[in-house]
PDB file of C-alpha atoms in Angstrom:
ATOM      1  CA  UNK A   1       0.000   0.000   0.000  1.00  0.00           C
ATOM      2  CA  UNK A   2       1.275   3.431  -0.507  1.00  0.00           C
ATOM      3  CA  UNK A   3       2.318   5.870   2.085  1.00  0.00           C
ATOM      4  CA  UNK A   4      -0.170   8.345   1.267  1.00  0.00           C
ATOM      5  CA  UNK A   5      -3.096   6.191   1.711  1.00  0.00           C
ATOM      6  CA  UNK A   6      -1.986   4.798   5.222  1.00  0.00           C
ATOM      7  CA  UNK A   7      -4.417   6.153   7.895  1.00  0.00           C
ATOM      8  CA  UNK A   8      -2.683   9.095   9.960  1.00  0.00           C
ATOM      9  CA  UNK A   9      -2.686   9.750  13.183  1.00  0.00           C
ATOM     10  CA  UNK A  10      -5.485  12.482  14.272  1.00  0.00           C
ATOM     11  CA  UNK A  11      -4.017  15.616  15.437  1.00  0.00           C
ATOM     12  CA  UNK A  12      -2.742  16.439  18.701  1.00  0.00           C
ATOM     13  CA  UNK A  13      -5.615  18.875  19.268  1.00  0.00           C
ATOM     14  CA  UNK A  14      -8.532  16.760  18.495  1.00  0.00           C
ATOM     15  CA  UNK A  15      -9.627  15.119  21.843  1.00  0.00           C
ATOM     16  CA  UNK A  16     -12.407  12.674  22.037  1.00  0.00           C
ATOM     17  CA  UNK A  17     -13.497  14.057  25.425  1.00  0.00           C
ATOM     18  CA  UNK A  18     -13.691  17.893  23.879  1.00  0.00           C
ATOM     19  CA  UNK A  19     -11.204  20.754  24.116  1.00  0.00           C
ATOM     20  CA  UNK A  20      -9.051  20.298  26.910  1.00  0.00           C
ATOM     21  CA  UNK A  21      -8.341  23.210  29.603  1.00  0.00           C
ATOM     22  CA  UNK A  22      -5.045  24.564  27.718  1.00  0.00           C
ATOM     23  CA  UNK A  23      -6.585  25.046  24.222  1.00  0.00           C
ATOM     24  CA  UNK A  24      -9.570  26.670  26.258  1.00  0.00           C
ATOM     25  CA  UNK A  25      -6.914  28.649  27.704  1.00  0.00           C
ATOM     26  CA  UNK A  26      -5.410  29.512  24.527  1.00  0.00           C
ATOM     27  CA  UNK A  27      -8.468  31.105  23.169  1.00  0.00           C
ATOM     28  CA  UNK A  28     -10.300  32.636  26.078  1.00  0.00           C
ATOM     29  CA  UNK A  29      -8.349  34.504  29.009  1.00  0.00           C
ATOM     30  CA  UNK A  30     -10.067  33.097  31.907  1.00  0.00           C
ATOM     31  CA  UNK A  31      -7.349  34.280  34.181  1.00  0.00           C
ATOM     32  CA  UNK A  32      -8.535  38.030  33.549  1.00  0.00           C
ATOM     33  CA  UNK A  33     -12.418  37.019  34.398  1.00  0.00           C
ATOM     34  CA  UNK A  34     -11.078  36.341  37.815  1.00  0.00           C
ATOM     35  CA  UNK A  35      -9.434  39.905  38.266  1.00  0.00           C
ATOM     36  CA  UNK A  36     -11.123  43.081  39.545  1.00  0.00           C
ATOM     37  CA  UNK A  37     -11.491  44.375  36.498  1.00  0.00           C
ATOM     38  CA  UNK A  38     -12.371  41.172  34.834  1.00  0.00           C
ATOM     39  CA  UNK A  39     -15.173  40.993  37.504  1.00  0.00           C
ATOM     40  CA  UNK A  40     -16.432  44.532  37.091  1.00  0.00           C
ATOM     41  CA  UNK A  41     -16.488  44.771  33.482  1.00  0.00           C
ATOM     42  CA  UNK A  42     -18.634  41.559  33.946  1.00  0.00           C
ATOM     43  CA  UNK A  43     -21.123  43.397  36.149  1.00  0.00           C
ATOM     44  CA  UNK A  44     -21.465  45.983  34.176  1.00  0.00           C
ATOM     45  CA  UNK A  45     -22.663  43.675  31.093  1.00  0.00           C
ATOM     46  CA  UNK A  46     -25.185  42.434  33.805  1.00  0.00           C
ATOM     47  CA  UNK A  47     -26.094  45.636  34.855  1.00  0.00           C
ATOM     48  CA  UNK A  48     -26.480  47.061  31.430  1.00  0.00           C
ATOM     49  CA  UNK A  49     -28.920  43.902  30.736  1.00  0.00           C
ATOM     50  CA  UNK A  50     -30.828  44.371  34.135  1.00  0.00           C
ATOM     51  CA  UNK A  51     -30.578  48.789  33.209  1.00  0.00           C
ATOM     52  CA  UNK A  52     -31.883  48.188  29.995  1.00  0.00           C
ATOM     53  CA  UNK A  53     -34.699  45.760  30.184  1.00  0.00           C
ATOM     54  CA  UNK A  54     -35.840  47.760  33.706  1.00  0.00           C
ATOM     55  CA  UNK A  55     -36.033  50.978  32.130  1.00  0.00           C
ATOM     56  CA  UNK A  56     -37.006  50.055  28.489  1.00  0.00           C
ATOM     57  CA  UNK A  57     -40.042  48.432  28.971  1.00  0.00           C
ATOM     58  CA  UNK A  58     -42.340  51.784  29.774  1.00  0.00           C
ATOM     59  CA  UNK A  59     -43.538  54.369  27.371  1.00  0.00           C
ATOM     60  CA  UNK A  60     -41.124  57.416  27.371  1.00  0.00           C
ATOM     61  CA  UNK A  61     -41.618  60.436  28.549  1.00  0.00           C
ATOM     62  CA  UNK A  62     -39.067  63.115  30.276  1.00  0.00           C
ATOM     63  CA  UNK A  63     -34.932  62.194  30.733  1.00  0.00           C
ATOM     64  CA  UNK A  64     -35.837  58.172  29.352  1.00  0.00           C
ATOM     65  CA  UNK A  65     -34.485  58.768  25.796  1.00  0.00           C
ATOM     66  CA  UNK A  66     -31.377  60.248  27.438  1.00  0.00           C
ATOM     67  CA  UNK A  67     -31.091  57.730  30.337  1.00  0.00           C
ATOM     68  CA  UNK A  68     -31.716  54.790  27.097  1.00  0.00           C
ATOM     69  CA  UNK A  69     -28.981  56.623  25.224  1.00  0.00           C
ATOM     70  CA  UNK A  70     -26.703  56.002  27.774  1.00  0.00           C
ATOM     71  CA  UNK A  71     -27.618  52.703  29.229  1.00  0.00           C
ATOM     72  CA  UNK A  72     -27.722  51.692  25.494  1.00  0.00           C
ATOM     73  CA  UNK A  73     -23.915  52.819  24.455  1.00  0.00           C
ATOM     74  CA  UNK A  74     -22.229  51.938  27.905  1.00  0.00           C
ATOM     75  CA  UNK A  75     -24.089  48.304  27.110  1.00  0.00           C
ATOM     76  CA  UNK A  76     -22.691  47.992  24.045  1.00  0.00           C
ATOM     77  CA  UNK A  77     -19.050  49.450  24.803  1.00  0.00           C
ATOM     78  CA  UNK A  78     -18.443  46.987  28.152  1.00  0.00           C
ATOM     79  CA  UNK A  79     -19.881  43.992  26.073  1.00  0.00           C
ATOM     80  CA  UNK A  80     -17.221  44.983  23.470  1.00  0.00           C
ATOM     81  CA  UNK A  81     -14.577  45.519  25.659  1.00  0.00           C
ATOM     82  CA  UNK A  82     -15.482  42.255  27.852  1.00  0.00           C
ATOM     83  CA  UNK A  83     -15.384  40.569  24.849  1.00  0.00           C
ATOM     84  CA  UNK A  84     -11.699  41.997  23.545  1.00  0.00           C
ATOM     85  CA  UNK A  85     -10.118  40.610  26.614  1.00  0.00           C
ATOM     86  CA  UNK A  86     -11.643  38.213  27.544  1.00  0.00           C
ATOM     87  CA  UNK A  87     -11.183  36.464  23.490  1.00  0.00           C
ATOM     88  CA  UNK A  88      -7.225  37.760  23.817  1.00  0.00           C
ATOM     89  CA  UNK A  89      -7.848  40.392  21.025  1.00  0.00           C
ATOM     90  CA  UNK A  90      -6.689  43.047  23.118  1.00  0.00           C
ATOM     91  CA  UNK A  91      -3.194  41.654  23.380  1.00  0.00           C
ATOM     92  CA  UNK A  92      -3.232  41.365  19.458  1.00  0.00           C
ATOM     93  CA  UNK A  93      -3.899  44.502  18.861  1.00  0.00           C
ATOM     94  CA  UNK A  94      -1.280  46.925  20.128  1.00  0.00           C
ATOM     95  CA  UNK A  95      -3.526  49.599  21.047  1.00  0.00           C
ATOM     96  CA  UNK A  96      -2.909  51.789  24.503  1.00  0.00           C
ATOM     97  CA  UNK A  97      -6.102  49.293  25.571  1.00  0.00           C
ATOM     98  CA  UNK A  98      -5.465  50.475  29.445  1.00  0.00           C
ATOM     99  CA  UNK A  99      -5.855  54.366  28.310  1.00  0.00           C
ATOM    100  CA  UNK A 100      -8.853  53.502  26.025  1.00  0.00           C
ATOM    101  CA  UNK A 101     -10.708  51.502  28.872  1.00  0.00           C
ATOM    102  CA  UNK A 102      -9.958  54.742  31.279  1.00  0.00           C
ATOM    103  CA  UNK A 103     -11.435  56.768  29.021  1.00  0.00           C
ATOM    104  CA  UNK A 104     -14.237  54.565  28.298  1.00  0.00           C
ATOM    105  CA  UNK A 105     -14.790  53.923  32.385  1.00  0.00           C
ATOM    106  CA  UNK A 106     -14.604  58.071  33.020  1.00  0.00           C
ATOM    107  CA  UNK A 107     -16.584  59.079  30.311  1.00  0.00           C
ATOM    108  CA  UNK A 108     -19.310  55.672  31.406  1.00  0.00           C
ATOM    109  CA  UNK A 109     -19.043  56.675  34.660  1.00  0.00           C
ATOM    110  CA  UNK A 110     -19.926  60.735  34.063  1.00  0.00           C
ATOM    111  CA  UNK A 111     -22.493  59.801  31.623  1.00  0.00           C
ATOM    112  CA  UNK A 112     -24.076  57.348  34.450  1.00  0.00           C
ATOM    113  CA  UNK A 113     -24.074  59.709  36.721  1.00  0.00           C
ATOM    114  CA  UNK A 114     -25.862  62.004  34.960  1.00  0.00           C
ATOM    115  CA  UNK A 115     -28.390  59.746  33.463  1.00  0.00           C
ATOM    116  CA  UNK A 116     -29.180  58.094  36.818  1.00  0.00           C
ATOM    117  CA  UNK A 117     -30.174  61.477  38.775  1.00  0.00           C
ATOM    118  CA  UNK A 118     -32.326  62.674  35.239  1.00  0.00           C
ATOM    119  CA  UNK A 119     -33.680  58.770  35.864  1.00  0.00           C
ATOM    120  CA  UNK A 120     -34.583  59.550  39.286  1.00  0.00           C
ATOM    121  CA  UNK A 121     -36.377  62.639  38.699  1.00  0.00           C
ATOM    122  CA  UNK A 122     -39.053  61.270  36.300  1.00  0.00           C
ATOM    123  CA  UNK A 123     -39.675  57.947  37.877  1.00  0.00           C
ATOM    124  CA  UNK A 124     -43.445  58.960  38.651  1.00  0.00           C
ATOM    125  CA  UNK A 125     -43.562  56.298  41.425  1.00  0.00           C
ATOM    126  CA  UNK A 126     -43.504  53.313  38.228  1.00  0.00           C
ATOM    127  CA  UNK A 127     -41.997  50.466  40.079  1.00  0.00           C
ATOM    128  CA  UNK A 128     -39.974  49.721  36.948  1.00  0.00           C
ATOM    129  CA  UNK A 129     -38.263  52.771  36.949  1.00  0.00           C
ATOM    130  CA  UNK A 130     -37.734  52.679  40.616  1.00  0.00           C
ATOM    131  CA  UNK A 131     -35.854  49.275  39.920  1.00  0.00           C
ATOM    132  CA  UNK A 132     -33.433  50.842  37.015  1.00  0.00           C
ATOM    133  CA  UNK A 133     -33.085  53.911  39.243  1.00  0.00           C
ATOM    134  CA  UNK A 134     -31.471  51.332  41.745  1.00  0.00           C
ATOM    135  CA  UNK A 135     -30.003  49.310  39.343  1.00  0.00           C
ATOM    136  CA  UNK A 136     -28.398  52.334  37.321  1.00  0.00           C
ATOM    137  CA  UNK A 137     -26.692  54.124  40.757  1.00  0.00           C
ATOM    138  CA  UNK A 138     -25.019  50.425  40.878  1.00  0.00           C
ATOM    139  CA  UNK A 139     -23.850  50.351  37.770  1.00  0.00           C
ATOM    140  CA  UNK A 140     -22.376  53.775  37.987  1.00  0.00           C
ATOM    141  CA  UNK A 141     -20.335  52.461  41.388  1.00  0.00           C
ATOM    142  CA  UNK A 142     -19.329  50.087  38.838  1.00  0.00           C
ATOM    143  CA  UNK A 143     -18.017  52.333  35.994  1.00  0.00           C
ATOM    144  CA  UNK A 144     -16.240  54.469  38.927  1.00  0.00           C
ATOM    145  CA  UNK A 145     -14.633  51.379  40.845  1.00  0.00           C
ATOM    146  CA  UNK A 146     -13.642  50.711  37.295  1.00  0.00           C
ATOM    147  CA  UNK A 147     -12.155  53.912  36.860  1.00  0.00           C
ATOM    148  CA  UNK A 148     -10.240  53.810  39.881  1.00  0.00           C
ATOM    149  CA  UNK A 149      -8.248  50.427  39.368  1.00  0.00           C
ATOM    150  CA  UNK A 150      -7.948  51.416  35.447  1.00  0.00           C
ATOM    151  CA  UNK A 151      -6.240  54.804  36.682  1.00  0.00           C
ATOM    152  CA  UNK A 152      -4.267  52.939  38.883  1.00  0.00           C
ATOM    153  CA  UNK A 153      -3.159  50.408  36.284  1.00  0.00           C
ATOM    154  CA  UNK A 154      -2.657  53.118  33.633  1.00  0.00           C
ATOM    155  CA  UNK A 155      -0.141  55.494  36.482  1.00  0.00           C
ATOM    156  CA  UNK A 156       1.731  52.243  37.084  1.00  0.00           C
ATOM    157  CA  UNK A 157       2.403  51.696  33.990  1.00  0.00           C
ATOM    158  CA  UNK A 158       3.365  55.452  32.497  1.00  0.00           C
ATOM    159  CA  UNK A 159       5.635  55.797  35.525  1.00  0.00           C
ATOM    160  CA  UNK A 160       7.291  52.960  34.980  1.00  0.00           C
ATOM    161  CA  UNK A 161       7.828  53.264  30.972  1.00  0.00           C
ATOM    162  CA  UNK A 162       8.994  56.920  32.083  1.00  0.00           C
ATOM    163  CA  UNK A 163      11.928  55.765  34.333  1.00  0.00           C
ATOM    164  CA  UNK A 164      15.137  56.121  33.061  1.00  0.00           C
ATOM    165  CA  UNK A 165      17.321  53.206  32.170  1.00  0.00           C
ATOM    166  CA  UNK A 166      20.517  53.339  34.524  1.00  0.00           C
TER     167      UNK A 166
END
């Protein structure tokens, strides 16, 4: 028989039981969901779900298109950023990704602010709106715990690429 017709062994990769723990590992940086930022960035997602479905389920009137503005793009830009590292694209892209998540967290956390107190104003006693009112002062402590550890991490990091080499 011929050499190229001989069966070949399958691939190293291919496990009968399903991916194993490393190639996981490989793909998805579970490590980083464990952080502090890993685990805010996750509650924010949630929060943005909870926000969002709270607030968006009553007629509009008042502050809602501005408070669903917000909610809406702060959703979107945490699921894309959880996303980014928690897939390992942010360390394939060489992007200042510490600097744009600050800037992302300040401006979120601003934005929340304001959106939660125009929130709170036109609740009208609607139980719904009470909830996101709740829900969207803890999502802003999220955006500014965020904020703090991202400043942190950014300070670190420009201080210590600033150093001189001696």
């Amino acid at each position: 028989m011929s050499e190229s017709t001989e069966k070949q062994p399958p691939p190293e990769s291919s496990n009968p039981n399903g991916p194993s723990a490393e190639d996981i590992s490989r793909v998805m940086n579970i490590d980083w969901l464990k952080t502090i930022p890993g685990i805010l960035k996750a509650w924010q997602v949630v929060l943005g779900i909870i926000v969002l479905a709270c607030v968006g389920s009553r007629y509009f009137v008042g502050g809602h298109q501005f408070f669903l503005f917000v909610a809406s793009v702060c959703f979107i830009g945490s699921t894309l950023l959880f996303l980014f590292y928690l897939f390992r694209i942010t360390e394939k892209l060489t992007l200042p990704w510490t600097f744009i998540d600050l800037i992302y967290s300040a401006g979120g956390t601003l934005l929340y602010f304001i959106a939660s107190i125009v929130l709170a104003v036109f609740t009208y006693g609607l139980g719904n709106l009470i909830a996101g009112t709740v829900f969207s002062f803890m999502q802003l402590g999220c955006f500014g715990i965020s904020t703090f550890f991202l400043f942190q991490d950014w300070r670190a990091n420009s201080e210590a690429s600033n150093k001189p080499n001696v």
